[in-house]
PDB file of C-alpha atoms in Angstrom:
ATOM      1  CA  MET A   9     102.377  51.306 -35.834  1.00  0.00           C
ATOM      2  CA  TRP A  10     100.728  48.931 -38.291  1.00  0.00           C
ATOM      3  CA  THR A  11      97.343  50.301 -37.245  1.00  0.00           C
ATOM      4  CA  ILE A  12      98.479  53.823 -38.128  1.00  0.00           C
ATOM      5  CA  PHE A  13      99.689  52.567 -41.505  1.00  0.00           C
ATOM      6  CA  PHE A  14      96.473  50.765 -42.443  1.00  0.00           C
ATOM      7  CA  VAL A  15      94.167  53.577 -41.323  1.00  0.00           C
ATOM      8  CA  GLN A  16      96.341  56.095 -43.170  1.00  0.00           C
ATOM      9  CA  LEU A  17      96.136  53.880 -46.248  1.00  0.00           C
ATOM     10  CA  ALA A  18      92.345  53.696 -45.969  1.00  0.00           C
ATOM     11  CA  GLY A  19      92.224  57.482 -45.713  1.00  0.00           C
ATOM     12  CA  LEU A  20      94.420  57.852 -48.775  1.00  0.00           C
ATOM     13  CA  ILE A  21      92.290  55.476 -50.834  1.00  0.00           C
ATOM     14  CA  SER A  22      89.154  57.496 -50.115  1.00  0.00           C
ATOM     15  CA  PRO A  23      88.930  60.215 -52.806  1.00  0.00           C
ATOM     16  CA  GLY A  24      89.571  63.706 -51.472  1.00  0.00           C
ATOM     17  CA  PRO A  25      91.099  66.969 -52.740  1.00  0.00           C
ATOM     18  CA  ASP A  26      94.630  65.494 -52.833  1.00  0.00           C
ATOM     19  CA  PHE A  27      93.573  62.400 -54.741  1.00  0.00           C
ATOM     20  CA  LEU A  28      91.464  64.295 -57.250  1.00  0.00           C
ATOM     21  CA  TYR A  29      94.238  66.840 -57.821  1.00  0.00           C
ATOM     22  CA  VAL A  30      96.829  64.140 -58.563  1.00  0.00           C
ATOM     23  CA  THR A  31      94.512  62.094 -60.779  1.00  0.00           C
ATOM     24  CA  ARG A  32      93.609  65.148 -62.817  1.00  0.00           C
ATOM     25  CA  LYS A  33      97.297  65.980 -63.156  1.00  0.00           C
ATOM     26  CA  ALA A  34      98.033  62.450 -64.348  1.00  0.00           C
ATOM     27  CA  MET A  35      95.090  62.373 -66.756  1.00  0.00           C
ATOM     28  CA  GLY A  36      95.102  65.936 -68.028  1.00  0.00           C
ATOM     29  CA  ASP A  37      98.693  67.145 -67.699  1.00  0.00           C
ATOM     30  CA  SER A  38     101.618  64.732 -67.433  1.00  0.00           C
ATOM     31  CA  ARG A  39     102.933  61.883 -65.298  1.00  0.00           C
ATOM     32  CA  LYS A  40     105.952  63.973 -64.250  1.00  0.00           C
ATOM     33  CA  ASN A  41     103.836  66.883 -63.031  1.00  0.00           C
ATOM     34  CA  ALA A  42     101.525  64.498 -61.166  1.00  0.00           C
ATOM     35  CA  ILE A  43     104.518  63.048 -59.281  1.00  0.00           C
ATOM     36  CA  LEU A  44     105.777  66.560 -58.493  1.00  0.00           C
ATOM     37  CA  ALA A  45     102.316  67.385 -57.161  1.00  0.00           C
ATOM     38  CA  SER A  46     102.531  64.210 -55.053  1.00  0.00           C
ATOM     39  CA  LEU A  47     105.775  65.499 -53.551  1.00  0.00           C
ATOM     40  CA  GLY A  48     104.072  68.778 -52.661  1.00  0.00           C
ATOM     41  CA  ILE A  49     101.191  66.902 -51.020  1.00  0.00           C
ATOM     42  CA  THR A  50     103.724  64.857 -49.046  1.00  0.00           C
ATOM     43  CA  LEU A  51     105.288  68.056 -47.691  1.00  0.00           C
ATOM     44  CA  GLY A  52     101.821  69.098 -46.550  1.00  0.00           C
ATOM     45  CA  ILE A  53     101.317  65.733 -44.840  1.00  0.00           C
ATOM     46  CA  ALA A  54     104.645  66.197 -43.041  1.00  0.00           C
ATOM     47  CA  PHE A  55     103.577  69.655 -41.842  1.00  0.00           C
ATOM     48  CA  TRP A  56     100.229  68.440 -40.473  1.00  0.00           C
ATOM     49  CA  SER A  57     101.835  65.360 -38.917  1.00  0.00           C
ATOM     50  CA  LEU A  58     104.436  67.373 -37.010  1.00  0.00           C
ATOM     51  CA  LEU A  59     101.804  69.877 -35.914  1.00  0.00           C
ATOM     52  CA  VAL A  60      99.597  67.113 -34.526  1.00  0.00           C
ATOM     53  CA  ILE A  61     102.412  65.101 -32.904  1.00  0.00           C
ATOM     54  CA  PHE A  62     104.001  68.000 -31.034  1.00  0.00           C
ATOM     55  CA  GLY A  63     100.749  69.843 -30.431  1.00  0.00           C
ATOM     56  CA  LEU A  64      99.083  66.841 -28.829  1.00  0.00           C
ATOM     57  CA  ALA A  65     102.185  66.104 -26.765  1.00  0.00           C
ATOM     58  CA  ILE A  66     102.150  69.624 -25.301  1.00  0.00           C
ATOM     59  CA  ILE A  67      98.417  69.580 -24.570  1.00  0.00           C
ATOM     60  CA  ASN A  68      98.666  66.131 -22.947  1.00  0.00           C
ATOM     61  CA  ASN A  69     101.220  67.522 -20.485  1.00  0.00           C
ATOM     62  CA  ILE A  70      98.843  70.350 -19.569  1.00  0.00           C
ATOM     63  CA  ILE A  71      95.590  68.347 -19.529  1.00  0.00           C
ATOM     64  CA  PRO A  72      96.345  64.701 -18.583  1.00  0.00           C
ATOM     65  CA  ASN A  73      92.978  63.315 -19.762  1.00  0.00           C
ATOM     66  CA  PHE A  74      92.913  65.274 -22.998  1.00  0.00           C
ATOM     67  CA  GLN A  75      94.257  62.342 -24.992  1.00  0.00           C
ATOM     68  CA  TYR A  76      91.385  60.094 -23.892  1.00  0.00           C
ATOM     69  CA  ILE A  77      88.777  62.762 -24.622  1.00  0.00           C
ATOM     70  CA  LEU A  78      90.323  63.236 -28.051  1.00  0.00           C
ATOM     71  CA  MET A  79      90.130  59.487 -28.603  1.00  0.00           C
ATOM     72  CA  LEU A  80      86.364  59.651 -28.055  1.00  0.00           C
ATOM     73  CA  PHE A  81      85.833  62.560 -30.445  1.00  0.00           C
ATOM     74  CA  GLY A  82      88.391  61.259 -32.920  1.00  0.00           C
ATOM     75  CA  GLY A  83      86.827  57.804 -32.929  1.00  0.00           C
ATOM     76  CA  ALA A  84      83.395  59.339 -33.433  1.00  0.00           C
ATOM     77  CA  TYR A  85      84.705  61.403 -36.341  1.00  0.00           C
ATOM     78  CA  LEU A  86      86.302  58.395 -38.038  1.00  0.00           C
ATOM     79  CA  ALA A  87      83.193  56.281 -37.512  1.00  0.00           C
ATOM     80  CA  TYR A  88      81.039  59.080 -38.952  1.00  0.00           C
ATOM     81  CA  CYS A  89      83.309  59.360 -42.001  1.00  0.00           C
ATOM     82  CA  GLY A  90      83.152  55.586 -42.368  1.00  0.00           C
ATOM     83  CA  LEU A  91      79.353  55.573 -42.287  1.00  0.00           C
ATOM     84  CA  LYS A  92      79.260  58.225 -45.005  1.00  0.00           C
ATOM     85  CA  MET A  93      81.707  56.237 -47.107  1.00  0.00           C
ATOM     86  CA  VAL A  94      79.884  52.895 -46.870  1.00  0.00           C
ATOM     87  CA  GLN A  95      76.751  54.672 -48.099  1.00  0.00           C
ATOM     88  CA  VAL A  96      78.432  55.826 -51.313  1.00  0.00           C
ATOM     89  CA  THR A  97      76.667  54.293 -54.320  1.00  0.00           C
ATOM     90  CA  LYS A  98      77.885  56.501 -57.159  1.00  0.00           C
ATOM     91  CA  ASN A  99      81.261  56.361 -58.847  1.00  0.00           C
ATOM     92  CA  THR A 100      83.675  59.275 -59.055  1.00  0.00           C
ATOM     93  CA  GLN A 101      83.667  61.168 -62.329  1.00  0.00           C
ATOM     94  CA  LEU A 102      87.067  62.330 -63.564  1.00  0.00           C
ATOM     95  CA  SER A 103      87.962  64.699 -66.366  1.00  0.00           C
ATOM     96  CA  ASN A 104      90.524  63.585 -68.922  1.00  0.00           C
ATOM     97  CA  LYS A 105      91.026  66.822 -70.828  1.00  0.00           C
ATOM     98  CA  LYS A 106      94.659  67.401 -71.714  1.00  0.00           C
ATOM     99  CA  THR A 107      96.400  70.713 -71.265  1.00  0.00           C
ATOM    100  CA  GLU A 108      99.544  71.988 -72.922  1.00  0.00           C
ATOM    101  CA  GLU A 109     100.409  74.458 -70.150  1.00  0.00           C
ATOM    102  CA  LYS A 110     103.944  74.024 -68.806  1.00  0.00           C
ATOM    103  CA  LYS A 111     104.944  74.994 -65.293  1.00  0.00           C
ATOM    104  CA  SER A 112     108.182  74.953 -63.363  1.00  0.00           C
ATOM    105  CA  ILE A 113     109.075  72.127 -61.010  1.00  0.00           C
ATOM    106  CA  TRP A 114     108.632  74.347 -57.960  1.00  0.00           C
ATOM    107  CA  LYS A 115     105.235  75.555 -59.116  1.00  0.00           C
ATOM    108  CA  GLU A 116     104.053  71.972 -59.517  1.00  0.00           C
ATOM    109  CA  ILE A 117     105.294  71.063 -56.026  1.00  0.00           C
ATOM    110  CA  LEU A 118     103.777  74.239 -54.591  1.00  0.00           C
ATOM    111  CA  GLY A 119     100.459  73.425 -56.250  1.00  0.00           C
ATOM    112  CA  GLY A 120     100.279  70.063 -54.487  1.00  0.00           C
ATOM    113  CA  LEU A 121     101.389  71.597 -51.178  1.00  0.00           C
ATOM    114  CA  LEU A 122      98.726  74.298 -51.301  1.00  0.00           C
ATOM    115  CA  ILE A 123      96.021  71.776 -52.158  1.00  0.00           C
ATOM    116  CA  ASN A 124      96.944  69.753 -49.081  1.00  0.00           C
ATOM    117  CA  LEU A 125      97.279  72.750 -46.762  1.00  0.00           C
ATOM    118  CA  SER A 126      93.939  74.134 -47.950  1.00  0.00           C
ATOM    119  CA  ASN A 127      92.165  71.116 -46.467  1.00  0.00           C
ATOM    120  CA  PRO A 128      92.319  71.563 -42.650  1.00  0.00           C
ATOM    121  CA  LYS A 129      90.193  68.438 -42.161  1.00  0.00           C
ATOM    122  CA  ILE A 130      93.428  66.476 -42.447  1.00  0.00           C
ATOM    123  CA  ILE A 131      94.494  67.711 -39.005  1.00  0.00           C
ATOM    124  CA  ILE A 132      91.272  66.254 -37.567  1.00  0.00           C
ATOM    125  CA  PHE A 133      92.023  62.962 -39.293  1.00  0.00           C
ATOM    126  CA  PHE A 134      95.624  62.829 -38.065  1.00  0.00           C
ATOM    127  CA  SER A 135      94.526  63.834 -34.559  1.00  0.00           C
ATOM    128  CA  SER A 136      92.012  60.995 -34.604  1.00  0.00           C
ATOM    129  CA  VAL A 137      94.511  58.445 -35.860  1.00  0.00           C
ATOM    130  CA  LEU A 138      97.327  59.507 -33.515  1.00  0.00           C
ATOM    131  CA  ALA A 139      95.198  60.172 -30.421  1.00  0.00           C
ATOM    132  CA  GLY A 140      95.950  56.796 -28.889  1.00  0.00           C
ATOM    133  CA  TYR A 141      99.658  56.833 -29.704  1.00  0.00           C
ATOM    134  CA  VAL A 142     101.066  60.263 -28.863  1.00  0.00           C
ATOM    135  CA  SER A 143     101.703  59.406 -25.210  1.00  0.00           C
ATOM    136  CA  ASN A 144     103.757  56.398 -26.339  1.00  0.00           C
ATOM    137  CA  LEU A 145     106.031  58.481 -28.564  1.00  0.00           C
ATOM    138  CA  SER A 146     108.722  58.816 -25.919  1.00  0.00           C
ATOM    139  CA  ASN A 147     111.762  59.399 -28.104  1.00  0.00           C
ATOM    140  CA  ILE A 148     112.783  60.935 -31.389  1.00  0.00           C
ATOM    141  CA  GLN A 149     113.043  57.515 -33.065  1.00  0.00           C
ATOM    142  CA  ASP A 150     109.335  56.826 -32.471  1.00  0.00           C
ATOM    143  CA  ILE A 151     108.374  60.263 -33.753  1.00  0.00           C
ATOM    144  CA  LEU A 152     110.503  59.822 -36.876  1.00  0.00           C
ATOM    145  CA  LEU A 153     108.982  56.383 -37.464  1.00  0.00           C
ATOM    146  CA  VAL A 154     105.424  57.733 -37.298  1.00  0.00           C
ATOM    147  CA  LEU A 155     106.407  60.641 -39.530  1.00  0.00           C
ATOM    148  CA  PHE A 156     107.977  58.214 -42.009  1.00  0.00           C
ATOM    149  CA  ILE A 157     104.854  56.027 -42.026  1.00  0.00           C
ATOM    150  CA  LEU A 158     102.540  58.966 -42.697  1.00  0.00           C
ATOM    151  CA  THR A 159     104.678  60.775 -45.258  1.00  0.00           C
ATOM    152  CA  GLY A 160     106.231  57.705 -46.862  1.00  0.00           C
ATOM    153  CA  SER A 161     102.896  55.989 -47.415  1.00  0.00           C
ATOM    154  CA  GLY A 162     101.445  59.260 -48.709  1.00  0.00           C
ATOM    155  CA  PHE A 163     104.177  59.835 -51.267  1.00  0.00           C
ATOM    156  CA  ALA A 164     104.249  56.180 -52.348  1.00  0.00           C
ATOM    157  CA  TYR A 165     100.479  56.105 -52.778  1.00  0.00           C
ATOM    158  CA  PHE A 166     100.154  59.339 -54.736  1.00  0.00           C
ATOM    159  CA  SER A 167     103.155  58.468 -56.898  1.00  0.00           C
ATOM    160  CA  LEU A 168     101.513  55.138 -57.685  1.00  0.00           C
ATOM    161  CA  VAL A 169      98.275  56.967 -58.500  1.00  0.00           C
ATOM    162  CA  SER A 170     100.255  59.236 -60.836  1.00  0.00           C
ATOM    163  CA  LEU A 171     101.675  56.250 -62.682  1.00  0.00           C
ATOM    164  CA  LEU A 172      98.446  54.282 -62.846  1.00  0.00           C
ATOM    165  CA  PHE A 173      96.087  57.063 -63.857  1.00  0.00           C
ATOM    166  CA  SER A 174      98.204  57.947 -66.844  1.00  0.00           C
ATOM    167  CA  HIS A 175      96.927  54.687 -68.384  1.00  0.00           C
ATOM    168  CA  ASN A 176      93.467  54.581 -69.974  1.00  0.00           C
ATOM    169  CA  LYS A 177      92.570  51.104 -68.681  1.00  0.00           C
ATOM    170  CA  ILE A 178      93.188  52.120 -65.072  1.00  0.00           C
ATOM    171  CA  GLN A 179      91.113  55.282 -65.539  1.00  0.00           C
ATOM    172  CA  LEU A 180      88.180  53.251 -66.834  1.00  0.00           C
ATOM    173  CA  PHE A 181      88.505  50.660 -64.039  1.00  0.00           C
ATOM    174  CA  TYR A 182      88.532  53.300 -61.317  1.00  0.00           C
ATOM    175  CA  ILE A 183      85.577  55.185 -62.759  1.00  0.00           C
ATOM    176  CA  LYS A 184      83.628  51.911 -62.799  1.00  0.00           C
ATOM    177  CA  TYR A 185      84.480  50.654 -59.296  1.00  0.00           C
ATOM    178  CA  SER A 186      85.436  53.728 -57.238  1.00  0.00           C
ATOM    179  CA  HIS A 187      82.418  53.508 -54.929  1.00  0.00           C
ATOM    180  CA  TYR A 188      83.445  49.983 -53.847  1.00  0.00           C
ATOM    181  CA  LEU A 189      86.820  51.367 -52.752  1.00  0.00           C
ATOM    182  CA  ASP A 190      84.949  54.007 -50.763  1.00  0.00           C
ATOM    183  CA  ASN A 191      82.827  51.314 -49.136  1.00  0.00           C
ATOM    184  CA  MET A 192      85.840  49.183 -48.122  1.00  0.00           C
ATOM    185  CA  ALA A 193      87.711  52.183 -46.735  1.00  0.00           C
ATOM    186  CA  GLY A 194      84.555  53.132 -44.818  1.00  0.00           C
ATOM    187  CA  VAL A 195      84.451  49.738 -43.102  1.00  0.00           C
ATOM    188  CA  ILE A 196      88.057  50.188 -41.947  1.00  0.00           C
ATOM    189  CA  PHE A 197      87.250  53.667 -40.636  1.00  0.00           C
ATOM    190  CA  ILE A 198      84.250  52.375 -38.690  1.00  0.00           C
ATOM    191  CA  ILE A 199      86.188  49.504 -37.109  1.00  0.00           C
ATOM    192  CA  PHE A 200      89.069  51.743 -36.062  1.00  0.00           C
ATOM    193  CA  GLY A 201      86.722  54.512 -34.892  1.00  0.00           C
ATOM    194  CA  VAL A 202      84.645  52.197 -32.699  1.00  0.00           C
ATOM    195  CA  SER A 203      87.770  50.586 -31.219  1.00  0.00           C
ATOM    196  CA  LEU A 204      89.163  54.056 -30.465  1.00  0.00           C
ATOM    197  CA  ILE A 205      85.935  55.065 -28.730  1.00  0.00           C
ATOM    198  CA  TYR A 206      85.929  51.860 -26.678  1.00  0.00           C
ATOM    199  CA  GLU A 207      89.559  52.292 -25.624  1.00  0.00           C
ATOM    200  CA  GLY A 208      88.970  55.955 -24.764  1.00  0.00           C
ATOM    201  CA  ILE A 209      86.007  55.100 -22.525  1.00  0.00           C
ATOM    202  CA  VAL A 210      87.948  52.373 -20.725  1.00  0.00           C
ATOM    203  CA  LEU A 211      90.978  54.607 -20.110  1.00  0.00           C
ATOM    204  CA  LEU A 212      88.921  57.652 -19.144  1.00  0.00           C
ATOM    205  CA  PHE A 213      86.428  56.048 -16.769  1.00  0.00           C
ATOM    206  CA  PHE A 214      87.758  52.637 -15.679  1.00  0.00           C
ATOM    207  CA  GLN A 215      91.522  52.927 -15.315  1.00  0.00           C
TER     208      GLN A 215
END
């Protein structure tokens, strides 16, 4: 479970549509709206997580070796993402233009949810991360624990981003060092991806 947490954390740290949406909300709108957007993103994470957990469980019952094949492809995908991330040399550029537009609470939550759901790559990421664990999720407690790890860490992270990026010093620090965060997250992706590939090969061909 700790492996799932740390890989999820590495994925969250790497800038993507969710991260950029929340940071722009925090910098250009308000801290409150950024946190509401974080809640919407968390709902999206919950949706993708449940889809992957139950979808993989059903497929594994139909195709016994599917999990191991997915581990190979998932590990390759994570390693590829990691290689791209360790090659990043430029820092992220963020806009800090303020807007006076006011929206309802539900619209802010919906905005974050739609941003998350519009990025189907997240299902590939979750499939990769969970490929080696789905068969071990034998009861509802395990499923709820994994769901809590994925959604809880997501909401906590994006809420923290909302709070931090409303401060000018944090904005300047991130703009200056963002590519180093990419590089560190990339190393974690590569390590986990290679280990997933290795485990998949052993289970598929040598068990």
